[in-house]
XYZ file of C-alpha atoms in Angstrom:
753
model
C 204.775 152.926 223.312
C 202.165 150.482 224.505
C 200.643 148.226 221.932
C 198.125 145.495 222.439
C 198.106 143.326 225.534
C 200.312 140.758 223.816
C 203.089 143.171 222.807
C 204.747 146.153 224.435
C 207.316 148.195 222.514
C 209.405 151.121 223.776
C 211.700 153.294 221.631
C 214.964 154.688 223.013
C 217.112 157.254 221.224
C 220.395 155.344 221.380
C 222.551 153.133 223.561
C 226.167 154.024 223.961
C 228.804 151.881 225.705
C 230.966 153.232 228.501
C 233.924 153.017 226.132
C 233.699 152.700 222.354
C 235.823 150.331 220.294
C 239.367 151.441 219.551
C 242.968 151.427 220.741
C 243.581 152.934 224.167
C 246.831 153.804 225.953
C 247.138 153.372 229.690
C 249.823 155.576 231.256
C 251.188 154.949 234.765
C 253.375 157.645 236.353
C 254.767 157.814 239.894
C 254.931 161.255 241.583
C 255.850 162.187 245.123
C 254.933 165.689 246.313
C 255.174 167.668 249.541
C 253.236 170.886 250.033
C 252.577 170.916 246.306
C 256.242 170.542 245.424
C 257.615 167.467 243.753
C 260.166 165.592 245.833
C 260.792 162.556 243.660
C 263.923 160.559 244.006
C 266.613 161.434 241.520
C 266.317 160.177 238.898
C 262.488 159.962 238.847
C 260.795 156.638 238.241
C 260.149 156.106 234.505
C 256.671 156.521 233.035
C 255.063 153.224 231.983
C 252.630 152.952 229.068
C 250.548 149.997 227.937
C 248.259 149.821 224.909
C 245.073 147.771 224.788
C 242.251 147.460 222.298
C 238.489 147.227 222.758
C 237.265 145.122 219.860
C 233.845 145.193 218.274
C 232.238 144.360 214.957
C 233.946 146.285 212.187
C 234.310 144.511 208.852
C 232.233 141.318 209.194
C 228.842 140.788 210.850
C 227.666 137.331 211.900
C 224.318 136.600 210.151
C 222.891 135.490 213.508
C 223.214 139.092 214.677
C 220.376 140.068 212.316
C 217.021 139.634 214.027
C 214.806 140.695 211.107
C 214.523 143.071 208.202
C 211.689 144.620 206.268
C 210.755 144.075 203.502
C 211.580 140.412 203.810
C 214.156 138.689 201.624
C 212.621 138.109 198.194
C 209.398 139.932 199.073
C 207.401 141.456 196.217
C 204.739 144.004 197.029
C 203.823 147.661 197.143
C 206.632 149.118 199.282
C 206.574 152.559 197.691
C 205.543 154.149 201.007
C 207.864 152.070 203.204
C 211.324 152.902 204.538
C 213.257 149.595 204.587
C 214.840 148.793 207.936
C 216.972 146.177 209.678
C 216.751 144.961 213.282
C 219.907 143.771 215.065
C 219.998 141.478 218.089
C 222.835 143.439 219.689
C 221.251 146.734 220.691
C 224.563 148.484 221.328
C 226.183 147.605 217.999
C 225.463 150.800 215.959
C 227.055 152.934 218.682
C 230.076 150.780 219.583
C 232.208 152.881 217.267
C 232.497 156.639 216.904
C 231.744 158.465 213.682
C 233.962 161.516 213.997
C 232.593 164.167 211.695
C 232.076 167.896 212.160
C 228.250 168.031 212.245
C 227.551 164.552 213.536
C 225.822 164.463 216.941
C 227.471 162.362 219.613
C 224.781 159.682 219.387
C 225.119 159.181 215.616
C 225.628 155.540 214.542
C 228.611 154.398 212.500
C 226.309 152.184 210.395
C 223.766 153.179 207.755
C 221.237 151.276 205.657
C 221.482 152.300 202.003
C 218.996 151.077 199.378
C 219.984 150.772 195.711
C 217.823 150.034 192.702
C 218.881 147.439 190.107
C 221.328 148.973 187.640
C 222.740 151.616 189.997
C 225.760 149.655 191.291
C 228.458 148.435 188.889
C 229.197 145.503 191.237
C 225.558 144.388 191.042
C 223.947 145.439 187.740
C 221.018 142.994 188.061
C 220.151 144.002 191.602
C 220.800 140.512 193.026
C 222.454 141.722 196.208
C 225.948 140.835 195.022
C 229.038 142.253 196.698
C 232.774 141.938 196.020
C 235.120 140.177 198.433
C 238.206 142.280 199.126
C 240.880 142.505 201.789
C 240.785 145.263 204.367
C 243.903 146.708 202.705
C 242.047 146.906 199.374
C 239.115 148.514 201.160
C 241.327 151.233 202.692
C 243.534 151.854 199.644
C 241.381 151.101 196.590
C 243.433 152.912 193.942
C 242.941 155.874 191.650
C 239.515 157.447 191.328
C 238.053 155.449 194.246
C 237.662 156.809 197.765
C 238.006 154.339 200.615
C 237.515 154.863 204.352
C 240.230 156.662 206.282
C 241.021 154.055 208.919
C 244.312 155.352 210.233
C 243.525 153.896 213.671
C 243.208 150.424 212.185
C 244.062 148.856 215.544
C 246.715 146.487 216.801
C 245.077 143.206 215.817
C 247.676 141.104 213.939
C 246.873 140.438 210.279
C 243.841 142.714 210.216
C 244.692 144.164 206.801
C 244.878 140.710 205.233
C 241.432 139.744 206.487
C 238.561 139.760 203.996
C 235.302 141.655 203.908
C 232.431 142.376 201.509
C 232.347 145.708 199.712
C 230.621 147.720 196.984
C 231.761 150.614 194.813
C 229.126 153.364 194.683
C 229.265 156.077 191.990
C 230.328 159.296 193.713
C 227.321 161.328 192.563
C 224.907 158.603 193.689
C 226.672 158.285 197.046
C 226.368 162.002 197.790
C 222.707 162.090 196.800
C 221.737 158.955 198.722
C 223.842 158.839 201.901
C 222.260 160.522 204.945
C 223.667 163.917 205.779
C 225.903 164.167 208.813
C 223.210 165.898 210.838
C 220.587 163.325 209.749
C 222.310 160.084 210.707
C 221.118 159.872 214.301
C 217.422 160.119 213.300
C 217.653 156.849 211.379
C 218.708 154.655 214.321
C 217.110 153.858 217.644
C 216.792 151.076 220.237
C 213.609 149.025 220.387
C 212.743 147.460 223.735
C 210.247 144.649 223.168
C 208.278 142.742 225.787
C 206.112 140.174 223.961
C 203.424 137.938 225.390
C 204.511 134.506 226.571
C 204.110 132.191 223.611
C 205.732 129.093 222.179
C 207.769 129.341 219.031
C 208.443 126.619 216.481
C 211.421 125.341 218.410
C 209.459 125.359 221.734
C 211.488 128.347 222.942
C 209.526 130.822 225.059
C 209.984 134.376 223.846
C 211.342 136.796 226.422
C 211.849 140.528 226.427
C 214.897 141.976 224.708
C 216.471 145.074 223.257
C 217.179 145.483 219.548
C 218.927 148.093 217.471
C 216.953 149.330 214.473
C 218.451 151.133 211.468
C 216.144 152.619 208.836
C 216.922 153.705 205.305
C 216.163 157.196 204.022
C 214.909 156.026 200.603
C 211.394 155.070 199.524
C 211.351 152.352 196.796
C 208.836 154.387 194.776
C 209.759 153.072 191.330
C 208.808 149.568 190.278
C 211.821 147.276 190.260
C 214.254 145.202 192.278
C 216.086 146.819 195.179
C 219.015 145.790 197.355
C 219.461 147.009 200.907
C 223.068 147.172 202.121
C 224.054 147.694 205.746
C 227.276 149.691 205.309
C 229.953 151.152 207.550
C 230.473 154.926 207.396
C 233.484 154.787 209.686
C 236.365 156.687 208.127
C 234.229 158.982 205.956
C 234.519 161.948 208.268
C 233.497 165.136 206.455
C 232.539 163.256 203.259
C 228.793 162.822 203.695
C 227.446 166.240 202.733
C 227.261 167.642 199.166
C 230.477 169.102 197.752
C 232.787 167.344 200.221
C 234.212 164.673 197.913
C 237.538 165.533 196.328
C 237.768 166.181 192.620
C 238.603 163.106 190.620
C 236.692 160.739 192.925
C 234.484 158.590 190.714
C 233.495 155.892 193.194
C 233.205 155.486 196.950
C 234.127 152.063 198.348
C 231.981 150.947 201.277
C 232.289 147.942 203.588
C 229.065 145.899 203.549
C 228.033 143.939 206.633
C 224.644 142.571 205.487
C 222.520 142.610 202.325
C 219.123 141.459 201.060
C 216.904 142.066 198.043
C 213.205 142.727 197.480
C 210.925 143.935 194.706
C 208.697 146.975 194.871
C 205.687 146.271 192.704
C 202.087 147.326 193.360
C 200.968 144.119 191.612
C 203.217 141.908 193.737
C 201.702 139.289 196.002
C 204.466 138.691 198.525
C 203.680 141.500 200.905
C 201.956 140.699 204.164
C 198.816 142.760 203.598
C 198.068 141.180 200.209
C 198.873 137.661 201.396
C 196.692 137.948 204.487
C 193.849 139.340 202.424
C 194.059 136.466 199.941
C 194.058 133.871 202.724
C 190.731 134.923 204.197
C 189.066 136.010 200.947
C 187.096 132.729 200.500
C 185.443 133.268 203.892
C 183.744 136.456 202.738
C 181.212 134.440 200.759
C 180.872 131.487 203.113
C 182.973 130.616 206.154
C 182.581 126.929 205.293
C 184.988 127.588 202.420
C 187.784 127.565 204.989
C 186.960 124.046 206.251
C 189.406 121.245 205.472
C 187.489 119.188 202.905
C 187.308 118.408 199.186
C 184.889 120.485 197.168
C 183.426 118.722 194.118
C 182.777 120.769 191.006
C 179.783 119.802 188.902
C 178.557 116.228 188.903
C 180.483 113.739 191.017
C 180.239 111.094 188.313
C 178.869 111.239 184.802
C 176.618 108.186 185.294
C 175.871 108.541 188.983
C 172.326 108.371 190.290
C 170.972 111.255 192.363
C 171.161 109.127 195.514
C 174.741 108.067 194.822
C 175.795 111.627 194.074
C 174.156 112.901 197.242
C 175.904 110.151 199.211
C 179.308 111.034 197.723
C 178.824 114.748 198.341
C 177.842 114.022 201.927
C 180.999 112.001 202.438
C 183.174 114.758 200.980
C 181.401 117.315 203.164
C 182.369 115.275 206.231
C 186.016 115.443 205.194
C 186.439 112.040 203.548
C 188.555 111.259 200.512
C 188.090 108.209 198.262
C 191.251 106.110 198.064
C 192.081 102.790 196.350
C 191.473 99.806 198.632
C 192.230 96.117 198.060
C 190.027 93.537 199.747
C 191.369 90.371 201.368
C 189.969 88.473 198.408
C 192.306 90.408 196.130
C 189.673 92.590 194.496
C 190.442 96.278 194.072
C 187.802 98.808 195.004
C 187.886 102.082 196.872
C 187.346 103.025 200.481
C 186.698 106.210 202.385
C 189.559 107.724 204.368
C 189.567 110.688 206.712
C 192.513 111.839 208.788
C 192.557 113.365 212.278
C 191.839 116.876 210.948
C 188.126 117.007 210.223
C 185.651 119.781 209.304
C 182.921 118.601 211.729
C 182.794 117.132 215.221
C 183.358 113.414 214.700
C 180.786 110.945 216.005
C 181.778 108.644 218.841
C 182.777 105.184 217.694
C 184.761 102.325 219.210
C 186.631 103.246 222.388
C 190.183 102.528 221.253
C 191.621 103.844 224.531
C 189.965 101.044 226.535
C 190.016 98.391 223.848
C 191.769 95.059 224.380
C 195.108 94.720 222.559
C 194.848 93.730 218.922
C 197.246 92.175 216.452
C 195.606 93.363 213.221
C 193.723 96.463 212.077
C 190.577 94.562 211.106
C 188.831 95.562 214.328
C 189.061 99.223 213.280
C 187.420 98.801 209.874
C 183.914 100.217 209.450
C 181.744 98.484 206.863
C 178.796 100.087 205.099
C 176.598 97.206 203.889
C 174.273 99.590 202.061
C 177.012 100.641 199.643
C 179.438 97.759 200.089
C 182.291 100.114 201.072
C 184.750 100.307 203.947
C 185.693 103.315 206.048
C 189.408 102.652 206.528
C 190.215 105.791 208.557
C 190.713 104.190 211.968
C 192.294 101.051 210.537
C 194.839 103.245 208.753
C 195.467 105.153 212.001
C 196.011 101.913 213.963
C 198.374 100.550 211.307
C 200.301 103.837 211.185
C 200.713 103.865 214.962
C 202.062 100.314 214.856
C 204.413 101.167 211.970
C 205.782 104.268 213.734
C 206.326 102.289 216.925
C 208.179 99.462 215.155
C 210.307 101.945 213.204
C 211.598 103.500 216.427
C 214.112 101.026 217.897
C 214.175 102.681 221.329
C 210.405 102.660 221.748
C 209.881 99.160 220.370
C 212.696 97.743 222.509
C 211.331 99.348 225.673
C 207.784 98.192 224.901
C 208.885 94.611 224.159
C 210.983 94.418 227.312
C 208.122 95.771 229.410
C 205.725 93.153 228.017
C 208.176 90.315 228.639
C 208.739 91.397 232.232
C 205.008 91.759 232.789
C 204.363 88.307 231.297
C 207.021 86.762 233.557
C 205.568 88.505 236.604
C 202.039 87.394 235.682
C 203.188 83.787 235.203
C 204.893 83.861 238.599
C 201.767 85.260 240.225
C 199.612 82.531 238.649
C 201.985 79.812 239.867
C 202.002 81.191 243.411
C 198.227 81.066 243.636
C 198.489 77.251 243.812
C 200.364 77.513 247.137
C 197.951 78.336 249.936
C 200.720 79.793 252.087
C 202.183 82.006 249.340
C 198.901 82.947 247.685
C 198.070 85.354 250.488
C 201.552 86.837 250.655
C 202.597 90.079 249.078
C 204.223 88.999 245.778
C 206.685 91.813 245.971
C 207.813 90.666 249.423
C 208.678 87.004 248.670
C 212.427 87.581 248.807
C 212.086 89.487 252.033
C 210.002 86.670 253.514
C 212.704 84.072 252.773
C 215.317 86.203 254.509
C 213.104 86.597 257.555
C 212.693 82.783 257.772
C 216.479 82.348 257.714
C 216.825 84.890 260.506
C 214.100 83.385 262.716
C 215.283 82.150 266.222
C 214.278 78.482 265.710
C 215.755 78.066 262.233
C 219.292 77.248 263.430
C 218.067 74.587 265.899
C 215.857 72.974 263.280
C 218.679 72.961 260.737
C 221.096 71.260 263.183
C 218.508 68.617 264.020
C 217.890 67.769 260.406
C 221.558 67.574 259.561
C 222.280 65.226 262.535
C 219.773 62.611 261.427
C 221.174 59.418 259.817
C 220.996 59.186 256.073
C 218.240 56.995 254.670
C 219.330 53.782 252.905
C 219.435 54.075 249.145
C 216.713 51.502 248.709
C 214.281 53.467 250.854
C 212.709 56.205 248.881
C 211.355 59.175 250.795
C 207.656 59.416 251.219
C 205.980 61.200 248.333
C 204.422 64.473 249.312
C 200.835 64.981 248.422
C 200.558 67.308 245.366
C 198.555 70.360 245.948
C 195.545 70.766 243.804
C 196.248 73.098 240.911
C 193.874 75.934 240.196
C 192.241 76.127 236.836
C 193.778 78.507 234.311
C 190.736 80.766 234.465
C 190.904 80.909 238.274
C 194.622 81.630 238.208
C 194.124 84.494 235.775
C 191.238 85.837 237.789
C 193.499 85.834 240.829
C 195.716 88.404 239.093
C 193.065 91.033 239.745
C 193.526 90.701 243.494
C 195.160 93.683 245.151
C 198.627 92.138 245.864
C 198.973 90.631 242.381
C 197.708 93.789 240.649
C 200.167 95.881 242.673
C 203.037 93.605 241.637
C 202.104 93.946 237.959
C 201.770 97.700 238.332
C 205.184 97.979 239.975
C 206.766 95.986 237.161
C 205.120 98.211 234.565
C 206.312 101.375 236.334
C 209.908 100.140 236.291
C 209.919 99.520 232.550
C 208.071 102.536 231.116
C 210.649 105.297 231.222
C 210.374 107.021 227.830
C 207.114 105.612 226.492
C 204.819 108.261 228.066
C 206.717 111.126 226.400
C 206.780 109.240 223.090
C 203.002 108.756 223.201
C 202.526 112.428 224.137
C 204.371 113.429 220.971
C 202.181 111.077 218.975
C 199.078 112.681 220.505
C 200.254 115.971 218.963
C 200.575 114.132 215.612
C 204.344 114.361 215.516
C 205.933 111.750 213.222
C 202.613 111.459 211.339
C 203.258 111.870 207.573
C 201.576 114.834 205.912
C 199.518 112.698 203.517
C 197.789 111.106 206.531
C 196.805 114.582 207.745
C 195.802 115.945 204.325
C 195.113 112.929 202.082
C 194.371 114.999 198.957
C 196.433 118.062 197.883
C 193.254 119.796 196.706
C 192.133 120.032 200.328
C 194.938 122.546 200.984
C 195.646 124.478 197.768
C 198.321 127.144 197.435
C 197.601 130.423 199.269
C 194.936 129.005 201.538
C 194.039 128.650 205.188
C 191.993 125.683 206.389
C 190.377 125.278 209.792
C 189.676 121.903 211.370
C 188.564 120.036 214.449
C 190.342 117.010 215.851
C 188.878 113.517 215.563
C 189.910 112.146 218.959
C 188.856 108.641 217.854
C 191.514 108.770 215.125
C 194.219 109.790 217.587
C 193.175 107.065 220.027
C 193.349 104.495 217.207
C 196.832 105.819 216.363
C 197.930 105.449 219.995
C 196.350 101.997 220.232
C 198.400 100.807 217.268
C 201.575 102.000 218.974
C 200.632 100.504 222.343
C 199.684 97.100 220.904
C 203.257 96.403 219.802
C 204.672 93.258 221.410
C 201.359 91.509 222.122
C 201.959 87.866 221.141
C 200.157 85.771 223.758
C 196.996 85.905 225.805
C 199.190 86.573 228.842
C 200.491 89.765 227.175
C 196.924 90.905 226.659
C 196.082 90.025 230.273
C 198.897 92.220 231.635
C 198.200 95.098 229.216
C 195.960 96.909 231.705
C 198.892 97.489 234.054
C 201.112 98.702 231.206
C 198.484 101.128 229.908
C 197.851 102.488 233.400
C 201.578 103.025 233.984
C 202.092 104.949 230.745
C 198.941 107.041 231.155
C 199.930 107.986 234.698
C 203.068 109.744 233.431
C 201.635 111.242 230.272
C 200.853 114.958 230.125
C 198.528 114.811 227.113
C 195.890 112.434 228.442
C 193.547 115.333 229.280
C 195.366 118.160 227.485
C 194.964 116.812 223.954
C 194.314 118.997 220.881
C 190.741 119.908 220.030
C 191.179 121.965 216.870
C 193.581 124.028 214.824
C 194.421 125.408 211.421
C 196.685 124.810 208.436
C 198.191 127.634 206.374
C 199.867 127.074 203.030
C 201.169 130.386 201.756
C 204.220 132.387 200.784
C 203.540 134.267 204.015
C 204.832 131.256 205.960
C 207.995 131.057 203.892
C 208.726 134.792 203.967
C 207.812 135.380 207.631
C 208.031 132.107 209.605
C 207.281 133.717 212.993
C 204.148 135.788 212.444
C 201.493 136.090 215.145
C 198.320 134.005 215.301
C 196.100 135.031 218.212
C 193.263 132.632 219.069
C 190.554 133.252 221.653
C 187.468 131.455 222.932
C 184.951 133.448 224.921
C 187.417 136.312 225.164
C 190.178 134.146 226.691
C 193.385 133.119 224.979
C 193.512 129.574 223.621
C 196.667 127.598 224.377
C 198.865 126.539 221.489
C 199.899 122.906 221.875
C 201.945 122.679 218.712
C 203.143 125.053 216.001
C 205.276 123.462 213.303
C 206.383 124.071 209.752
C 205.450 120.907 207.869
C 207.018 122.415 204.746
C 208.701 125.760 204.023
C 205.323 127.235 203.027
C 203.019 125.154 205.279
C 202.229 125.832 208.944
C 200.308 123.555 211.335
C 198.764 124.948 214.522
C 197.106 122.692 217.146
C 194.983 124.215 219.915
C 193.579 122.849 223.156
C 190.149 124.436 222.575
C 188.015 125.309 219.579
C 188.457 129.090 219.123
C 185.654 131.448 218.228
C 188.000 134.139 216.917
C 191.337 133.985 215.107
C 193.533 137.030 214.431
C 196.396 136.585 211.954
C 198.805 139.464 212.283
C 201.596 140.690 210.080
C 204.972 139.538 211.461
C 206.794 141.379 214.227
C 208.997 143.096 211.702
C 205.705 144.394 210.333
C 206.102 147.201 212.879
C 207.865 149.055 210.132
C 208.456 152.640 209.033
C 206.487 154.388 206.360
C 203.789 156.871 205.467
C 200.054 156.576 204.942
C 197.514 157.863 202.457
C 194.893 160.474 203.265
C 191.732 159.210 201.565
C 191.395 158.749 197.825
C 191.848 161.110 194.956
C 194.463 162.453 192.601
C 197.714 164.103 193.566
C 200.015 163.501 196.483
C 197.781 162.261 199.334
C 200.673 160.996 201.481
C 200.491 161.844 205.195
C 201.727 160.734 208.595
C 199.146 159.847 211.239
C 200.509 161.703 214.268
C 200.993 159.913 217.593
C 201.281 161.294 221.092
C 204.994 161.684 221.902
C 204.627 162.973 225.471
C 205.463 160.753 228.415
C 202.366 159.312 230.064
C 199.623 156.773 229.599
C 198.767 158.079 226.118
C 202.289 157.747 224.768
C 202.181 156.251 221.287
C 198.420 156.505 220.835
C 196.960 158.286 217.781
C 196.239 162.002 218.002
C 193.780 161.732 215.097
C 195.636 164.460 213.241
C 197.615 164.138 210.034
C 200.721 165.839 208.764
C 200.373 167.535 206.325
C 196.663 168.032 206.930
C 195.746 167.778 203.257
C 198.521 165.467 202.077
C 201.646 166.198 200.104
C 204.363 164.787 202.348
C 206.185 163.144 199.436
C 206.137 166.396 197.506
C 207.500 168.514 200.352
C 210.192 166.355 201.946
C 211.853 164.208 199.246
C 215.048 164.819 197.287
C 215.704 163.611 193.765
C 218.549 161.367 192.757
C 220.694 162.503 189.802
C 218.858 162.070 186.497
C 215.661 160.808 188.147
C 212.216 162.321 187.746
C 210.705 160.690 190.836
C 212.077 161.967 194.164
C 212.558 159.146 196.661
C 215.224 160.208 199.227
C 213.771 161.513 202.478
C 215.219 164.835 203.643
C 215.326 165.004 207.427
C 217.039 168.357 207.944
C 217.745 171.376 205.791
C 215.435 173.137 203.373
C 213.106 170.150 202.895
C 213.662 168.659 206.339
C 210.814 166.558 207.694
C 211.954 166.543 211.319
C 211.476 170.250 212.166
C 208.186 170.386 210.232
C 206.915 167.284 212.041
C 208.014 168.681 215.421
C 206.082 171.890 214.800
C 203.000 169.896 213.793
C 203.122 168.027 217.106
C 203.808 171.120 219.188
C 204.441 174.648 217.818
C 207.026 175.161 220.551
C 209.164 172.246 219.280
C 211.924 172.623 216.702
C 213.431 169.143 216.880
C 212.610 165.525 217.738
C 214.712 162.867 219.387
C 215.405 159.708 217.317
C 212.927 157.671 219.348
C 210.229 160.323 218.964
C 210.817 160.535 215.227
C 210.679 156.737 214.850
C 207.400 156.704 216.756
C 205.785 159.007 214.198
C 206.907 156.873 211.254
C 205.664 153.554 212.693
C 203.082 151.709 210.642
C 201.138 149.235 212.763
C 201.071 145.623 211.527
C 198.246 144.569 209.250
C 195.951 141.927 210.697
C 193.086 139.724 209.530
C 190.322 138.666 211.888
C 188.189 135.529 211.521
C 185.033 135.033 213.587
C 183.959 131.396 213.752
C 180.585 129.768 214.293
C 180.181 129.071 218.046
C 177.837 126.145 217.283
C 179.816 123.821 214.985
C 178.250 120.975 213.041
C 177.947 117.551 214.598
C 178.495 114.377 212.600
C 175.784 111.805 213.150
C 176.783 108.527 214.742
C 177.346 105.574 212.456
């Protein structure tokens, strides 16, 4: 089935190994024949046998083997029309063992997903997903009135019976009513081949195509309440799955559980993807500005404020500012305006922090408003934070300090050499090489011998004093550092001592290490169940980087050599041009329940690159983009490609239907046929079985008198009487829910100040 351009999904019926798990016997026999007659030596060579075992998952499943499940753990929503399912990373796992039963097709899985409502299992009366730890021996031989799996071929692994596993005891009547029939098992499992678009995940891993095994339940959680889904092993229950096959006196059936999770089916619940996505974008229906990251005052800003003051305060809040306490140098306490790097408007250009001279305090970044007597402390706070983060990282601060000391020493050497007319024109980086060449010159040996053969001067005769060369002024010496040889020497020194700083500054450009309260200074700017869009104030980020780069500046010589250091770090940085331009913040249960859902951003019809996607908290997601998007699509998570039924319009009665899809091979495979089954609704009425003592049927019948599969096959093509597992899964797929946001292509511009 072909989905959108960013996702391609194919369904396969099953995947069987060349040899299933179990104990095998290898027999080696030697025979010698002539003309069809055996002419072995007497006595014949003995037959040799050797046993070996192919091992696979049986009693315990590593949690990392579970890729996803739907509904999510702890989800609460309207799942009454959904068949819960689980996705496994190992696509071959459900078919690694054989389920030997009379009516079971060869491709039937040995695993099944069974869903129980709270109060149905004695081991878990509250529906909390609890299981009982037992040994494999207790699983196989549970005692009177309890049927365990017949695992006579337990294998040859030492100590296997003493190993522990998780298990549940299911009432016999409930087991028979709920477990899939032998001829139904293979319809509830298939292989999903996924080829997603290339995108970065939270851990910077690039998704690649893979195959997954999917097991669906046969029960709709139609009644309100808590449910537990158990992935159970049916191995050893040969001939026990159909009605009337349990022996008399069996009160419970003991099943091995490999994975469990709980969820709540409640039409009023809020933790389902469709409801959560709808709530996130609901404020934008009235005004898209409601999704901007800013404080929204209610009523009058201050009880005694003048109209001008109130208008001024509202304007500041509209620009994304937050009032915060601020103490002046004189000790007085007032308040100042602060705004982080995530702003609702395009920030005005201010001081060029990227090309600024090194500073030792944040005073240069303060913005004073004489009209109101207030300070804008945004860039000063950014500079101070950058300096604090740099000093708190011992590796970065040590490398920066060492680089500045080496640059200062090189600069001092260059300034001293400018006083020597012979050395001033030499390449500073070649001074050592020049001395070696003088030693190796042809006339040096002769001159040295002549000097050494001269008589020593009497002690009372002092040597003639050499005339001191005229020293250059300090300003002239510093100006000489801009000459090509001296600048090259400084640059070479900087290159040698800036190994990790470029990568560290790149991370800072993406706002890593920046505390959350600097990004969102007031919690009311990002309330629960909200999405907020923002642009990036590049001035703020440059002030942050300037604070980190200015570490270690103690003298005027450090400031003089800073140009070479900045050039060296910028040359190896990858974020100098590819810095973030915008993004979004989401605070919602959606993030906690489904951490890896899709967010598709486009600008002018082209995909926007994600520079960073991080969970700042379990329920908070930050997304940074390299371009301002004009459209954002938030899509239900990948496990949102789930199984269920739809509703045919409104009205009373059973309106449940399946929207049929093309199942024939070709370009239209998987696309809607724009026909429903049944045409007028009533799927739940026709194809569900009741559990004992229940008024509401909720178990899907796949074969037999109420079987959905043959009826669905006939609806697709009158000549069909059956569907393959992949074809059946295709018809039950519900596409993920998505929310689309269209943004203003002409964003507001903040006036310069």
